[in-house]
mmCIF file with all atom_site columns, C-alpha atoms in Angstrom:
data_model
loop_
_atom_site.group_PDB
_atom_site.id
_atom_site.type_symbol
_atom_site.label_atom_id
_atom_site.label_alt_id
_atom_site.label_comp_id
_atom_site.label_asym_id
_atom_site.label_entity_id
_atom_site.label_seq_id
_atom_site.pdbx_PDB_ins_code
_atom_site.Cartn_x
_atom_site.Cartn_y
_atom_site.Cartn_z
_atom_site.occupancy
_atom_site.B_iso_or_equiv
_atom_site.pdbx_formal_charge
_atom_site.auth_seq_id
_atom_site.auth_comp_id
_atom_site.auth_asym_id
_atom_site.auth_atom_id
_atom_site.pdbx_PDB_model_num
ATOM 1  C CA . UNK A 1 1  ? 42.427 -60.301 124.808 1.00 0.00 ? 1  UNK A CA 1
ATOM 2  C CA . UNK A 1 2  ? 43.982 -59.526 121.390 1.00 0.00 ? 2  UNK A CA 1
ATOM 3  C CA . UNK A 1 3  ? 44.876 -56.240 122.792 1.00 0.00 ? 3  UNK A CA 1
ATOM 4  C CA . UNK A 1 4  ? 46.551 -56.821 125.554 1.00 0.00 ? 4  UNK A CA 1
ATOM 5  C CA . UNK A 1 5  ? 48.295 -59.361 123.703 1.00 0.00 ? 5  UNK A CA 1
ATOM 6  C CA . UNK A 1 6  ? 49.012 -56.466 121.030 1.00 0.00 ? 6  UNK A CA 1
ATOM 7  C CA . UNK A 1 7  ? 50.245 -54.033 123.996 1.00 0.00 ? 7  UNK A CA 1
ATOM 8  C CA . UNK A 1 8  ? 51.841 -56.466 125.844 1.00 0.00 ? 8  UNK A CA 1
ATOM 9  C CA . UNK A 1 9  ? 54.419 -57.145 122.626 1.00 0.00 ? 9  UNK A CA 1
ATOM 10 C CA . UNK A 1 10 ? 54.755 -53.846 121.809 1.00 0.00 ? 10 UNK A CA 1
ATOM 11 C CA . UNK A 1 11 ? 56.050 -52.673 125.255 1.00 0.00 ? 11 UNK A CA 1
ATOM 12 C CA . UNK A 1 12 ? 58.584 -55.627 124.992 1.00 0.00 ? 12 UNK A CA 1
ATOM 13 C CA . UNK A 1 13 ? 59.632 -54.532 121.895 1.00 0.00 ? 13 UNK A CA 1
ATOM 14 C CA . UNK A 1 14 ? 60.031 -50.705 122.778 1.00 0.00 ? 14 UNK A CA 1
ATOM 15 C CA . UNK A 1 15 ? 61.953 -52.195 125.806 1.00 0.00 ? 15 UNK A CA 1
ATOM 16 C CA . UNK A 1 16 ? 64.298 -53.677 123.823 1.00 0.00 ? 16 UNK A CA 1
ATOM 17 C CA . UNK A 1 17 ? 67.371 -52.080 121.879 1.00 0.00 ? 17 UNK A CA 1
ATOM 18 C CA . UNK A 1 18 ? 68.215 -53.090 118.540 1.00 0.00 ? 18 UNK A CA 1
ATOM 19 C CA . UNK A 1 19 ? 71.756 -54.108 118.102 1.00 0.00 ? 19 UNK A CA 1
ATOM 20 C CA . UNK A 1 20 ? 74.108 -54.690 115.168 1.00 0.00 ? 20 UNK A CA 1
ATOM 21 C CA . UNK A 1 21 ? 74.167 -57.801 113.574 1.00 0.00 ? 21 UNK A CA 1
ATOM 22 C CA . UNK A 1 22 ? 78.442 -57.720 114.644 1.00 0.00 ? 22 UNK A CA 1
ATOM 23 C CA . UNK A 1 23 ? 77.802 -57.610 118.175 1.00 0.00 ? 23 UNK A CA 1
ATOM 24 C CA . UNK A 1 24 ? 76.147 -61.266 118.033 1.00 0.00 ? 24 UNK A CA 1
ATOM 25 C CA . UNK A 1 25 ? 79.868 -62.515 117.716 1.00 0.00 ? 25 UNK A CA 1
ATOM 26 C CA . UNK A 1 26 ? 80.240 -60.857 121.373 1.00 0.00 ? 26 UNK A CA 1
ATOM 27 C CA . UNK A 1 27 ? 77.182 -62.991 122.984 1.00 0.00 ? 27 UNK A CA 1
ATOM 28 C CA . UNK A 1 28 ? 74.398 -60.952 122.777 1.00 0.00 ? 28 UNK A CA 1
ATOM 29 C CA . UNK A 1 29 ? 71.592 -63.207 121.947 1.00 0.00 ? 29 UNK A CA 1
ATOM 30 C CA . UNK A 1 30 ? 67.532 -61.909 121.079 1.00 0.00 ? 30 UNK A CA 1
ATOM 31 C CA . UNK A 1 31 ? 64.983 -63.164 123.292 1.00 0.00 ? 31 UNK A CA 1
ATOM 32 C CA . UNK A 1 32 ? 63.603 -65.913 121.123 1.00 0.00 ? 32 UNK A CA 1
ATOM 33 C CA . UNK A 1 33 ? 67.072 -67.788 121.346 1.00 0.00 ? 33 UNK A CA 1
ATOM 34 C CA . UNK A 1 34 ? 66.546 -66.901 125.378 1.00 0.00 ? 34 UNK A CA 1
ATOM 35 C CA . UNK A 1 35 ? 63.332 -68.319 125.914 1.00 0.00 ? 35 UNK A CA 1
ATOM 36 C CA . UNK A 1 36 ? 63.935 -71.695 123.747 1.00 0.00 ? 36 UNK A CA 1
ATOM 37 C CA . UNK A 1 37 ? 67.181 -72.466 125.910 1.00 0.00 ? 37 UNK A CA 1
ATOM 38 C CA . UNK A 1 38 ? 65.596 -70.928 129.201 1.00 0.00 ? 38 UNK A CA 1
ATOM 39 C CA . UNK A 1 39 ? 62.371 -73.328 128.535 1.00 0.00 ? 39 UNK A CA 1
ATOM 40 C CA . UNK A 1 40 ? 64.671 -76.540 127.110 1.00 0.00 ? 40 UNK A CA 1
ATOM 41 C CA . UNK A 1 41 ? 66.777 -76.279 130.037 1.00 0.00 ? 41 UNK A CA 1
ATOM 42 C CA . UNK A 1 42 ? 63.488 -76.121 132.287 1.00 0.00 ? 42 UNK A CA 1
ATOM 43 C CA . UNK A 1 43 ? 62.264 -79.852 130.602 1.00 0.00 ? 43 UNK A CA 1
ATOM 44 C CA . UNK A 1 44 ? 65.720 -80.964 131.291 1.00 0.00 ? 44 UNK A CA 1
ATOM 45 C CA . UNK A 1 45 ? 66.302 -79.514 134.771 1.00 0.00 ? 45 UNK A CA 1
ATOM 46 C CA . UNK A 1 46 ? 69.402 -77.750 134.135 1.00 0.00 ? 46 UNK A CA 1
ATOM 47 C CA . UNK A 1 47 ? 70.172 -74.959 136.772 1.00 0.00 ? 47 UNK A CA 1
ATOM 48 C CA . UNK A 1 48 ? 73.020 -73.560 134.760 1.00 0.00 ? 48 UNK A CA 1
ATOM 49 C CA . UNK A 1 49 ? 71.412 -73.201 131.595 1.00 0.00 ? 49 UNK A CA 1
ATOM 50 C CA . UNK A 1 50 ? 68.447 -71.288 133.323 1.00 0.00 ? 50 UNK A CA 1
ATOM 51 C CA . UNK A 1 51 ? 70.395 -69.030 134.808 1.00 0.00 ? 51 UNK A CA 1
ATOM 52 C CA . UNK A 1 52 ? 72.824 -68.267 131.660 1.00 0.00 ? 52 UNK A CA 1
ATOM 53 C CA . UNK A 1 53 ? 69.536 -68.143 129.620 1.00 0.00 ? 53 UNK A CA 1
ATOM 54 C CA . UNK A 1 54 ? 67.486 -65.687 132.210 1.00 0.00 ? 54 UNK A CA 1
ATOM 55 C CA . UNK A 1 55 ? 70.412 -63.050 131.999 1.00 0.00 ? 55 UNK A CA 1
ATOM 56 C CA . UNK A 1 56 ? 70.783 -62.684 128.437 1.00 0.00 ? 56 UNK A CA 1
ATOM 57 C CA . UNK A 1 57 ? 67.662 -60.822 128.117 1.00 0.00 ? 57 UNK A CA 1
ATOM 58 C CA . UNK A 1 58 ? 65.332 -58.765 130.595 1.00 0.00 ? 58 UNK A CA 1
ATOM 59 C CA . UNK A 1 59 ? 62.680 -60.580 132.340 1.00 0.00 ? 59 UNK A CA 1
ATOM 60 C CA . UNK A 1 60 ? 60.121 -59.111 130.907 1.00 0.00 ? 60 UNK A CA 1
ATOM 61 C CA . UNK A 1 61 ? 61.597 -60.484 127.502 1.00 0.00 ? 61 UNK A CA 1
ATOM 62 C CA . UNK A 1 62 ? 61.591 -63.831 128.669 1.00 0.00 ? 62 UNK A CA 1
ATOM 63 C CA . UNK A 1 63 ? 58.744 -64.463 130.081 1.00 0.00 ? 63 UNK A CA 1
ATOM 64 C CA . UNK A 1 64 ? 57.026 -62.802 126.406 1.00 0.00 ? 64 UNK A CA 1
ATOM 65 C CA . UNK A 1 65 ? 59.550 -65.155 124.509 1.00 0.00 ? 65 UNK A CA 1
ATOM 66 C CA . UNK A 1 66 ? 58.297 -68.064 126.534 1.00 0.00 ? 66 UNK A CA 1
ATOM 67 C CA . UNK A 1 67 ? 54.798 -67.190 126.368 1.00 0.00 ? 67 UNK A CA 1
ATOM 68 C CA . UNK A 1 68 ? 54.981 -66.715 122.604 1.00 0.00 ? 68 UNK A CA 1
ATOM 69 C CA . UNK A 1 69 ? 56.872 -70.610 122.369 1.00 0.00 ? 69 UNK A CA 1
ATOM 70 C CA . UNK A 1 70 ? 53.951 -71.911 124.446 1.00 0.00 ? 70 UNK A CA 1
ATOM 71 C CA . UNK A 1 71 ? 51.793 -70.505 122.088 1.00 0.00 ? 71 UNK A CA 1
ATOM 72 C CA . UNK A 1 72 ? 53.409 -71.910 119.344 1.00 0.00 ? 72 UNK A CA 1
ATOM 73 C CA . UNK A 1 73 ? 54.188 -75.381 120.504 1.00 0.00 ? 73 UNK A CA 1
ATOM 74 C CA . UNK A 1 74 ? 50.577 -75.700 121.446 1.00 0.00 ? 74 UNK A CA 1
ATOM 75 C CA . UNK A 1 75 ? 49.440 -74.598 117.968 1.00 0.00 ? 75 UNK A CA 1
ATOM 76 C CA . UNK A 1 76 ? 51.561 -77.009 116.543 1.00 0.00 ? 76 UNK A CA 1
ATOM 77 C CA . UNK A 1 77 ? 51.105 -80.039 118.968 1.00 0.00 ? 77 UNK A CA 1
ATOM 78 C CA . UNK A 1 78 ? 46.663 -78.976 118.450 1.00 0.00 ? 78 UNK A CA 1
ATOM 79 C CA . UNK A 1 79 ? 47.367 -79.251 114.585 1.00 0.00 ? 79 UNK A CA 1
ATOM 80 C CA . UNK A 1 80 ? 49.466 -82.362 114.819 1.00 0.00 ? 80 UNK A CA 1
ATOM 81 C CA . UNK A 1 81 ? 46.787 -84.231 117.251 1.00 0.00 ? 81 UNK A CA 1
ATOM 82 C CA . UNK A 1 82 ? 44.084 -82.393 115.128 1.00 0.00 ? 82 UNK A CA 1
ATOM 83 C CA . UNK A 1 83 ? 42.538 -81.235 118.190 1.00 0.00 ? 83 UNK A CA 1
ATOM 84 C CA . UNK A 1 84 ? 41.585 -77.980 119.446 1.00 0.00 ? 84 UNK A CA 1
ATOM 85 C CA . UNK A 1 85 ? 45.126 -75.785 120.599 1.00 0.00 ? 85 UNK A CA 1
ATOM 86 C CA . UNK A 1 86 ? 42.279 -75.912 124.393 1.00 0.00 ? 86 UNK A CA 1
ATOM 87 C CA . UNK A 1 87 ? 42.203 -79.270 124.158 1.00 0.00 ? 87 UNK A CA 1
ATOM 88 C CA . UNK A 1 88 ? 46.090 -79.580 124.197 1.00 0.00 ? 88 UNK A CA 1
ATOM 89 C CA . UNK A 1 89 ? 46.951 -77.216 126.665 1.00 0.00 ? 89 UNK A CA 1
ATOM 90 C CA . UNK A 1 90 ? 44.716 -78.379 128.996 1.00 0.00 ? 90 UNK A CA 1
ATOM 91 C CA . UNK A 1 91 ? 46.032 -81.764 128.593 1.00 0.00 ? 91 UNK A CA 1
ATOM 92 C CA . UNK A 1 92 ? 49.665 -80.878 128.620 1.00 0.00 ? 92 UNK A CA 1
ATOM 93 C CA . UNK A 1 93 ? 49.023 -79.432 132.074 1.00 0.00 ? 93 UNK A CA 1
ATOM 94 C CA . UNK A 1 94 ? 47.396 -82.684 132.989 1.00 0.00 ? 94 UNK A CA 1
ATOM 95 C CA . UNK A 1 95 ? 43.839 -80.555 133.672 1.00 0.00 ? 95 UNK A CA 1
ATOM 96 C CA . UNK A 1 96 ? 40.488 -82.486 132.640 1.00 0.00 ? 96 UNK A CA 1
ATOM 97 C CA . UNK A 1 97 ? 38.701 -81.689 129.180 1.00 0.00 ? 97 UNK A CA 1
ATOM 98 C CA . UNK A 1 98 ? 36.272 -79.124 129.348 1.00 0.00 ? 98 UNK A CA 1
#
């Protein structure tokens, strides 16, 4: 799992160009910044938000940037709760406990 976790980044990294810090002044924004306003906007239901948020970086970017905020906000919500991050994600998604 690790892996494919491992070669999943690294083809989303390759895939992505490295720009100058002065080009953020023209709106370029990294996919982190994508995926927290793509996946706020979601919980909020706002259609233009997603939209502006899904073309500032490649799909592929997104969906990594919102799988690796998932990831995180289980982590934290699992260490909060002091539960197991399974626990919390299967609750989140309204599933039954294993």
């Amino acid at each position: 799992m690790w892996n494919r976790l491992r070669e999943s980044s690294a083809r989303v990294f390759r895939s992505m160009r490295l720009e100058p810090d002065s080009r953020k002044d023209s709106g370029t924004h990294n996919l982190f910044e994508a995926a927290a306003v793509y996946v706020s906007a979601r919980a909020t239901d706002n259609e233009e938000r997603i939209e502006e948020a899904s073309g500032w970086v490649s799909p592929e970017a997104l969906s990594f940037g919102v799988s690796e905020l998932a990831c995180r906000a289980v982590l934290t919500l699992a260490r909060e709760r002091e539960e197991s991050p399974q626990a919390v994600a299967r609750a989140l998604l309204g599933l039954p406990t294993a």
